Amino acid sequence: MLELKNISKTYKSQKGNECRAVDGISIDFGESGLIFVCGKSGSGKSTLLNLMSGMDGVDGGEIVIAGKSSKDFKQSDFDVYRNTYVGFIFQDFSIIEELSIRENIEMSLKLQNKEVKSENIETALKQVDLDGYGERRSFELSGGQRQRVSIARALIKNPKIIFADEPTGSLDTNTGRQIFELFKELSQDRLIIVVSHDIDSALIYGDRIIELADGRVVSDKTKVSDVDLRRFKAEYQSKVDESFVETKARETQNKEIFERIDTKLPTRHAVKISAANFKQKKIQFIITMLLTICSLTVFALSYVMKSYNYHDASLNTFQKLNVNTLLAVNQKEVLDENGEVTNQAIEFDYETVGSVVSDTGRAYPAFRQTVPIEQYAPLGKEEKYKTKINLFVELGESIDAKNLGSFYHAELIIGSFPRANQNAVEIMISDYLADGIMYYGAVFDGNYTVYPNTGYGYILNSVIAYNGIELKIVGIFKTDYREMDFETRNNFRAEFNLANIYSAALTTTDALFNAAKKSYALPVSACLYETGKEDDYIKQTLYLTSAGSVAELLGASMFFVNVKYADGHNANTSLIDNEIVISYSVLNDILGSYDDFDDIEESFLSGLSLGITLFDIERNPVAQNVKIAAVFDDTSMPDLKYAAAVTPAMKEIYTRDSLIVANLFIPLDGKKSADAKLLSYLEERNIEYTTYATGELKMMDTLFKMLTQILDGVSLIMFLFVLILLYNFIASSINSKKKEIGILRAIGARGKDIAK
C-alpha cells in the first residue's frame, strides 16, 4: 500500500546552512498493521510523516502509493491521495471550533463529495464511544473525547492509511491506553502509522517499530510475540531484543490500482470557517471596508463626472430656466503661445450662414455693427461715455408678437414692430437698451435730445445716423434682465456697450443690407495689396459707389481732374465686374513707388491687378485679380481721395461682405430630441452656443474635467492602498488559520478548497 524508496529531504536555514532531515530512507509499510515510528526530537519523525502524507515534497527518491510512484504526482494528486486513502489524527486533536462535532466528522465525507447519512455519523461516534455527542462543540469535550472525534473523523471515510502524530501526547495514561487499544483493533484491516515518543506503548501495541536517528532508519523491527512489560520490566532491553527480529523486505505489489476521489469543500462550511476572521480582526476589517467604500465612492464620483454631458446639462438647464434662444459663435482652432490648440471666435462667412440657416431652418444672423448714441451732457459737465448698440438681428420678412416671443421670449412694451421701410431701417430695441438711454439721456441725429428719466415715449421714432443710413427706433420690447439681482443689473447698465443679447437691435430680413446698397457711397474697410504680394498690404476705407464709367463717377468734376486709363478704356467705357476706378493717393499707398501723378504709365496699369480683403487680411479675400480700369488725380480734390467705383453687382458683393456676421441667433425647438440634434450639429461645425446660463455650465464642464483627472489619480492610489490592506488582512487571516488549514489539507482538501 505504501512504500518509501530512498527518500530524502533537506532544509536550509535563513543563514544558508543545510539540515538533512531525512536521509535516504527506504521502508515498505505493507498493507495493514499498527506501525510505530519512534526516535528522539529532531530525528526526522515529523518530517517523515509530512513526506509520507504528501504535505511536504521530497528532494530525492520516491513514494509508491497503491502501485503509483510519486514521481508522476502533481500537488493535486497528493491532495487526492490524502482525500482518498488517508485519515489524519493529530496530537492537538485539530478540531475546527466553528463547527459542531457532527460537522467536523462529516467534513471528511463532504470533501469526498459523498452523501452524508446520519446513521454513518452515529456509527462513527459509537465506534469511538461518543454516541450522542454529535451536536456538541469541541470546548464541551475533554481531551480524550476530542481525540476520539479526531479518530472518528479519520475513520468515517474508511481510509486505508491512518497517520497519527503523537496521538496520546496530550492525554492521560488511561485515555492513551484506550486510544491505542482502539488503534490495535482498527489496524487489523488497514495501515496505521503512529509517530510517537511513547516507546512503551509502541512495544505493547505496535506490530512493527521503526526507530529514526539523524534522519536515518537505525532500527526496523517486526513483533513476533506479545510483550508483557509488567513482567519483563527489569530485563527490558534483553527481552526486547529477543522479541524483535530484522524486518524482511517484501516484493512490491505493482498490480495494485491507484484510485482517486476528487475533493469538494461545501460552501456552507467554507463560509462558516472564514467568517471567524472578521470577528477576530474587527478593527482591521472595519478600516479596510471604510477605505474600500471611500475608494469606490471616489471612483463613482469620477465616473459620474466623466458621464457628465455638456449638451444634456445645457438642455435640462434651458428647460428649467425657460431659455429658448441660443447665441451661436463661429470658431476656429489656433495654437496659443504654449503650443496648445484653443478655439478663437471668428466671424461667420456667408457660406456658413447660408448652410446653418438652411439646415436648421431657424437661424438669424446678427451683424456686428457699432452704432454710437451720443450721451446727453449738461453744460459744464463732461459726458462719461457713449452708449452703443452692438448687434443687429434679422428676424424675418416681418416681426410680430409671435416670432418676438418665440425668438426672444419677449413682448412689445411700447411702439410698434419694425416693417420694411424705403427711407430708413426700422429697429426695435430692448428695455435694457432703453433703460440705459433713460438713465443717461442721449442725443439722436445730432439735433434731437432725450433727457434722463423722461420716459420711453421720448425714445420712439428717434433716428440714429449710421454711415449715411438712418436707423429709426419704432418699438421697445421687454426682456428678463430686470429679474437679475440688483448688483448684476446695475453692472449691466453701467456697461451698456457690452455685446450681449440684451444690447441687440431687431430688424427685418436684409433691411440693413438693402439700405446699405442704396447708400450712394458705402464706407468699406478693406486690405488692399498688389496681387501676389499679400504680405505688403495697406488698410484703407473706400467709399464705394456703383458707376457704369469714369464719367459717371466724376460727373462734371471730370473736366477738372486728370485721369489715366488702362489700355482699351476711356471716360465712357463701361466698367465690367472685377474692375475698379481708384484715386492716385490709394494707388500710391498700395504701391508706394510714385512721387507724382504724371509718373504713372498707362501701359503699367494694364498689367496691374489688386487683391481686396475686407476688414482684415486674415479673412478670405473678397476679390483677387481686380483690374484697375482708371486712376484719377485727387491732388486738388481731397473729397474724392477715397472714392472708388465698381459695377452695381460688385458693390452688392462688397456691401454684403462688409457687414460682419458676428453671431447667429437660433431659437430652440422646445423638444429635447430636436434641440439635442441642433447642439450636436453646431458642435460638429465647431460653432459654440451660449446663453446667460452657459457660463456656469462651461465652468462646471471644465471643473468636472479637471476633477475627473484628480479623482482618477486619488481613486487609483486609494485602490492600491486598499489592495495592500486587503492583502494584509487575508495574509494575517491565513496566518491565524494555519491550524484549520493544516487540518483541511491533512484530511484531503485541495488548494482551491483552501482558497475558497
mmCIF file of C-alpha atoms in Angstrom, residues 164-375:
data_model
loop_
_atom_site.group_PDB
_atom_site.id
_atom_site.type_symbol
_atom_site.label_atom_id
_atom_site.label_comp_id
_atom_site.label_asym_id
_atom_site.label_seq_id
_atom_site.Cartn_x
_atom_site.Cartn_y
_atom_site.Cartn_z
ATOM 1 C CA ALA A 164 -1.306 9.571 13.884
ATOM 2 C CA ASP A 165 1.090 12.241 15.116
ATOM 3 C CA GLU A 166 1.680 11.834 18.891
ATOM 4 C CA PRO A 167 -2.000 10.916 19.311
ATOM 5 C CA THR A 168 -1.763 10.449 23.087
ATOM 6 C CA GLY A 169 0.756 13.175 23.873
ATOM 7 C CA SER A 170 -1.906 15.379 25.461
ATOM 8 C CA LEU A 171 -3.872 12.585 27.142
ATOM 9 C CA ASP A 172 -3.671 10.883 30.498
ATOM 10 C CA THR A 173 -2.311 7.325 30.744
ATOM 11 C CA ASN A 174 -5.679 5.623 30.958
ATOM 12 C CA THR A 175 -7.150 7.546 28.000
ATOM 13 C CA GLY A 176 -3.985 6.983 25.988
ATOM 14 C CA ARG A 177 -4.277 3.226 26.640
ATOM 15 C CA GLN A 178 -7.862 3.287 25.361
ATOM 16 C CA ILE A 179 -6.798 5.099 22.189
ATOM 17 C CA PHE A 180 -4.032 2.594 21.407
ATOM 18 C CA GLU A 181 -6.361 -0.333 22.065
ATOM 19 C CA LEU A 182 -8.737 1.221 19.529
ATOM 20 C CA PHE A 183 -5.832 1.634 17.073
ATOM 21 C CA LYS A 184 -4.880 -2.011 17.621
ATOM 22 C CA GLU A 185 -8.369 -3.127 16.749
ATOM 23 C CA LEU A 186 -8.592 -0.859 13.685
ATOM 24 C CA SER A 187 -5.198 -1.949 12.336
ATOM 25 C CA GLN A 188 -6.452 -5.426 11.542
ATOM 26 C CA ASP A 189 -7.691 -4.275 8.116
ATOM 27 C CA ARG A 190 -5.801 -1.049 7.495
ATOM 28 C CA LEU A 191 -2.382 0.520 7.899
ATOM 29 C CA ILE A 192 -1.934 2.782 10.930
ATOM 30 C CA ILE A 193 1.350 4.653 11.244
ATOM 31 C CA VAL A 194 1.937 6.320 14.616
ATOM 32 C CA VAL A 195 4.678 8.861 15.229
ATOM 33 C CA SER A 196 5.344 8.793 18.971
ATOM 34 C CA HIS A 197 7.843 9.171 21.785
ATOM 35 C CA ASP A 198 5.905 6.593 23.813
ATOM 36 C CA ILE A 199 8.168 3.567 23.396
ATOM 37 C CA ASP A 200 6.251 1.596 25.999
ATOM 38 C CA SER A 201 3.013 1.860 24.015
ATOM 39 C CA ALA A 202 4.949 1.012 20.856
ATOM 40 C CA LEU A 203 6.244 -2.190 22.461
ATOM 41 C CA ILE A 204 2.851 -3.161 23.838
ATOM 42 C CA TYR A 205 0.589 -2.323 20.879
ATOM 43 C CA GLY A 206 2.848 -1.997 17.867
ATOM 44 C CA ASP A 207 3.159 -4.682 15.203
ATOM 45 C CA ARG A 208 6.320 -3.010 13.978
ATOM 46 C CA ILE A 209 8.668 -0.389 15.387
ATOM 47 C CA ILE A 210 10.854 1.805 13.189
ATOM 48 C CA GLU A 211 13.402 3.917 15.005
ATOM 49 C CA LEU A 212 14.943 7.028 13.435
ATOM 50 C CA ALA A 213 18.068 8.952 14.310
ATOM 51 C CA ASP A 214 19.551 11.883 12.366
ATOM 52 C CA GLY A 215 17.146 11.306 9.508
ATOM 53 C CA ARG A 216 18.037 7.651 9.014
ATOM 54 C CA VAL A 217 16.430 4.345 9.958
ATOM 55 C CA VAL A 218 18.559 2.826 12.705
ATOM 56 C CA SER A 219 16.129 0.081 13.600
ATOM 57 C CA ASP A 220 13.184 -1.566 11.842
ATOM 58 C CA LYS A 221 11.733 -4.448 13.807
ATOM 59 C CA THR A 222 8.558 -6.502 13.459
ATOM 60 C CA LYS A 223 6.892 -8.036 16.501
ATOM 61 C CA VAL A 224 6.729 -11.804 16.543
ATOM 62 C CA SER A 225 5.266 -12.216 20.041
ATOM 63 C CA ASP A 226 3.478 -10.118 22.620
ATOM 64 C CA VAL A 227 5.481 -8.139 25.163
ATOM 65 C CA ASP A 228 4.418 -8.021 28.818
ATOM 66 C CA LEU A 229 6.262 -5.004 30.201
ATOM 67 C CA ARG A 230 4.982 -5.570 33.720
ATOM 68 C CA ARG A 231 6.681 -8.976 33.754
ATOM 69 C CA PHE A 232 9.850 -8.135 31.924
ATOM 70 C CA LYS A 233 10.462 -4.556 33.004
ATOM 71 C CA ALA A 234 13.694 -5.400 34.835
ATOM 72 C CA GLU A 235 15.047 -7.196 31.771
ATOM 73 C CA TYR A 236 13.622 -4.669 29.317
ATOM 74 C CA GLN A 237 16.394 -4.410 26.774
ATOM 75 C CA SER A 238 17.228 -8.096 26.555
ATOM 76 C CA LYS A 239 13.592 -9.067 26.199
ATOM 77 C CA VAL A 240 13.110 -6.512 23.505
ATOM 78 C CA ASP A 241 15.985 -7.962 21.516
ATOM 79 C CA GLU A 242 14.538 -11.453 21.899
ATOM 80 C CA SER A 243 11.060 -10.348 20.831
ATOM 81 C CA PHE A 244 12.009 -8.440 17.645
ATOM 82 C CA VAL A 245 13.914 -9.506 14.565
ATOM 83 C CA GLU A 246 15.040 -7.531 11.494
ATOM 84 C CA THR A 247 12.206 -6.835 9.095
ATOM 85 C CA LYS A 248 12.446 -8.724 5.831
ATOM 86 C CA ALA A 249 11.807 -6.844 2.610
ATOM 87 C CA ARG A 250 8.799 -7.930 0.655
ATOM 88 C CA GLU A 251 8.254 -7.808 -3.019
ATOM 89 C CA THR A 252 6.469 -4.654 -4.264
ATOM 90 C CA GLN A 253 2.964 -5.336 -5.424
ATOM 91 C CA ASN A 254 2.718 -3.308 -8.652
ATOM 92 C CA LYS A 255 -0.587 -4.860 -9.582
ATOM 93 C CA GLU A 256 -2.486 -2.581 -7.191
ATOM 94 C CA ILE A 257 -4.584 0.095 -8.928
ATOM 95 C CA PHE A 258 -4.399 3.711 -7.659
ATOM 96 C CA GLU A 259 -7.881 5.109 -7.137
ATOM 97 C CA ARG A 260 -8.835 8.775 -6.774
ATOM 98 C CA ILE A 261 -11.715 10.724 -5.231
ATOM 99 C CA ASP A 262 -11.726 14.460 -6.019
ATOM 100 C CA THR A 263 -12.348 16.811 -3.120
ATOM 101 C CA LYS A 264 -15.185 19.295 -2.759
ATOM 102 C CA LEU A 265 -15.414 21.650 0.216
ATOM 103 C CA PRO A 266 -19.040 22.693 0.919
ATOM 104 C CA THR A 267 -19.644 26.435 0.635
ATOM 105 C CA ARG A 268 -21.572 26.475 3.912
ATOM 106 C CA HIS A 269 -18.574 25.139 5.812
ATOM 107 C CA ALA A 270 -16.141 27.432 3.990
ATOM 108 C CA VAL A 271 -18.215 30.494 4.913
ATOM 109 C CA LYS A 272 -18.599 29.376 8.497
ATOM 110 C CA ILE A 273 -14.844 28.888 8.947
ATOM 111 C CA SER A 274 -13.761 32.067 7.146
ATOM 112 C CA ALA A 275 -16.351 34.309 8.788
ATOM 113 C CA ALA A 276 -14.499 33.902 12.069
ATOM 114 C CA ASN A 277 -11.709 36.107 10.643
ATOM 115 C CA PHE A 278 -13.978 39.157 10.770
ATOM 116 C CA LYS A 279 -14.699 38.575 14.447
ATOM 117 C CA GLN A 280 -11.015 38.240 15.323
ATOM 118 C CA LYS A 281 -9.894 41.338 13.359
ATOM 119 C CA LYS A 282 -12.839 43.690 13.777
ATOM 120 C CA ILE A 283 -10.912 46.983 13.725
ATOM 121 C CA GLN A 284 -8.729 45.969 10.765
ATOM 122 C CA PHE A 285 -11.793 44.746 8.893
ATOM 123 C CA ILE A 286 -13.761 47.951 9.586
ATOM 124 C CA ILE A 287 -10.856 50.185 8.481
ATOM 125 C CA THR A 288 -10.351 48.125 5.328
ATOM 126 C CA MET A 289 -14.048 48.263 4.472
ATOM 127 C CA LEU A 290 -14.268 52.025 5.140
ATOM 128 C CA LEU A 291 -11.301 52.694 2.869
ATOM 129 C CA THR A 292 -12.772 50.378 0.259
ATOM 130 C CA ILE A 293 -16.061 52.293 0.411
ATOM 131 C CA CYS A 294 -14.177 55.615 0.166
ATOM 132 C CA SER A 295 -12.182 54.333 -2.812
ATOM 133 C CA LEU A 296 -15.328 53.122 -4.569
ATOM 134 C CA THR A 297 -17.074 56.417 -3.745
ATOM 135 C CA VAL A 298 -14.238 58.464 -5.237
ATOM 136 C CA PHE A 299 -14.231 56.174 -8.282
ATOM 137 C CA ALA A 300 -18.002 56.553 -8.583
ATOM 138 C CA LEU A 301 -17.711 60.346 -8.389
ATOM 139 C CA SER A 302 -15.079 60.248 -11.114
ATOM 140 C CA TYR A 303 -17.328 58.024 -13.225
ATOM 141 C CA VAL A 304 -20.316 60.317 -12.714
ATOM 142 C CA MET A 305 -18.250 63.351 -13.698
ATOM 143 C CA LYS A 306 -16.961 61.536 -16.779
ATOM 144 C CA SER A 307 -20.537 60.793 -17.755
ATOM 145 C CA TYR A 308 -21.424 64.494 -17.471
ATOM 146 C CA ASN A 309 -22.640 65.599 -20.879
ATOM 147 C CA TYR A 310 -22.436 69.316 -21.523
ATOM 148 C CA HIS A 311 -25.209 69.221 -24.140
ATOM 149 C CA ASP A 312 -27.636 67.256 -21.936
ATOM 150 C CA ALA A 313 -26.922 69.508 -18.969
ATOM 151 C CA SER A 314 -27.456 72.572 -21.170
ATOM 152 C CA LEU A 315 -30.802 71.316 -22.469
ATOM 153 C CA ASN A 316 -32.037 70.482 -18.962
ATOM 154 C CA THR A 317 -30.941 73.904 -17.733
ATOM 155 C CA PHE A 318 -32.560 75.670 -20.690
ATOM 156 C CA GLN A 319 -35.864 73.932 -19.952
ATOM 157 C CA LYS A 320 -35.804 74.830 -16.249
ATOM 158 C CA LEU A 321 -34.851 78.474 -16.894
ATOM 159 C CA ASN A 322 -37.135 78.847 -19.946
ATOM 160 C CA VAL A 323 -34.182 79.707 -22.169
ATOM 161 C CA ASN A 324 -35.362 79.427 -25.756
ATOM 162 C CA THR A 325 -32.698 81.217 -27.824
ATOM 163 C CA LEU A 326 -29.034 80.414 -28.449
ATOM 164 C CA LEU A 327 -26.354 82.893 -29.412
ATOM 165 C CA ALA A 328 -24.076 80.937 -31.777
ATOM 166 C CA VAL A 329 -20.421 81.948 -32.203
ATOM 167 C CA ASN A 330 -18.203 80.678 -35.019
ATOM 168 C CA GLN A 331 -14.781 79.363 -34.013
ATOM 169 C CA LYS A 332 -11.526 78.153 -35.454
ATOM 170 C CA GLU A 333 -8.726 76.144 -33.873
ATOM 171 C CA VAL A 334 -5.472 78.050 -33.307
ATOM 172 C CA LEU A 335 -2.240 77.386 -31.447
ATOM 173 C CA ASP A 336 -1.701 79.539 -28.383
ATOM 174 C CA GLU A 337 1.679 80.719 -27.101
ATOM 175 C CA ASN A 338 2.138 77.399 -25.292
ATOM 176 C CA GLY A 339 1.581 75.424 -28.476
ATOM 177 C CA GLU A 340 -1.806 74.111 -27.287
ATOM 178 C CA VAL A 341 -4.863 74.040 -29.530
ATOM 179 C CA THR A 342 -7.550 76.532 -28.484
ATOM 180 C CA ASN A 343 -10.699 77.900 -30.081
ATOM 181 C CA GLN A 344 -10.796 81.510 -31.257
ATOM 182 C CA ALA A 345 -14.026 83.328 -32.078
ATOM 183 C CA ILE A 346 -14.240 84.446 -35.710
ATOM 184 C CA GLU A 347 -16.901 85.967 -37.900
ATOM 185 C CA PHE A 348 -19.316 83.858 -39.924
ATOM 186 C CA ASP A 349 -18.777 83.731 -43.646
ATOM 187 C CA TYR A 350 -21.905 83.849 -45.761
ATOM 188 C CA GLU A 351 -21.456 80.292 -46.952
ATOM 189 C CA THR A 352 -21.592 79.057 -43.355
ATOM 190 C CA VAL A 353 -24.503 81.358 -42.556
ATOM 191 C CA GLY A 354 -26.432 80.044 -45.539
ATOM 192 C CA SER A 355 -25.656 76.442 -44.562
ATOM 193 C CA VAL A 356 -26.775 76.874 -40.939
ATOM 194 C CA VAL A 357 -29.923 78.797 -41.915
ATOM 195 C CA SER A 358 -30.783 76.131 -44.478
ATOM 196 C CA ASP A 359 -30.005 73.143 -42.230
ATOM 197 C CA THR A 360 -31.705 74.428 -39.071
ATOM 198 C CA GLY A 361 -34.483 76.407 -40.696
ATOM 199 C CA ARG A 362 -34.459 78.859 -37.794
ATOM 200 C CA ALA A 363 -31.167 80.762 -37.616
ATOM 201 C CA TYR A 364 -30.984 84.567 -37.739
ATOM 202 C CA PRO A 365 -27.728 86.431 -38.483
ATOM 203 C CA ALA A 366 -26.549 89.160 -36.113
ATOM 204 C CA PHE A 367 -24.452 91.842 -37.825
ATOM 205 C CA ARG A 368 -21.711 93.254 -35.642
ATOM 206 C CA GLN A 369 -22.057 96.967 -36.038
ATOM 207 C CA THR A 370 -21.073 99.615 -33.510
ATOM 208 C CA VAL A 371 -23.763 102.255 -33.624
ATOM 209 C CA PRO A 372 -22.886 105.138 -31.274
ATOM 210 C CA ILE A 373 -25.569 107.069 -29.455
ATOM 211 C CA GLU A 374 -24.137 110.293 -28.079
ATOM 212 C CA GLN A 375 -24.800 110.733 -24.371
#
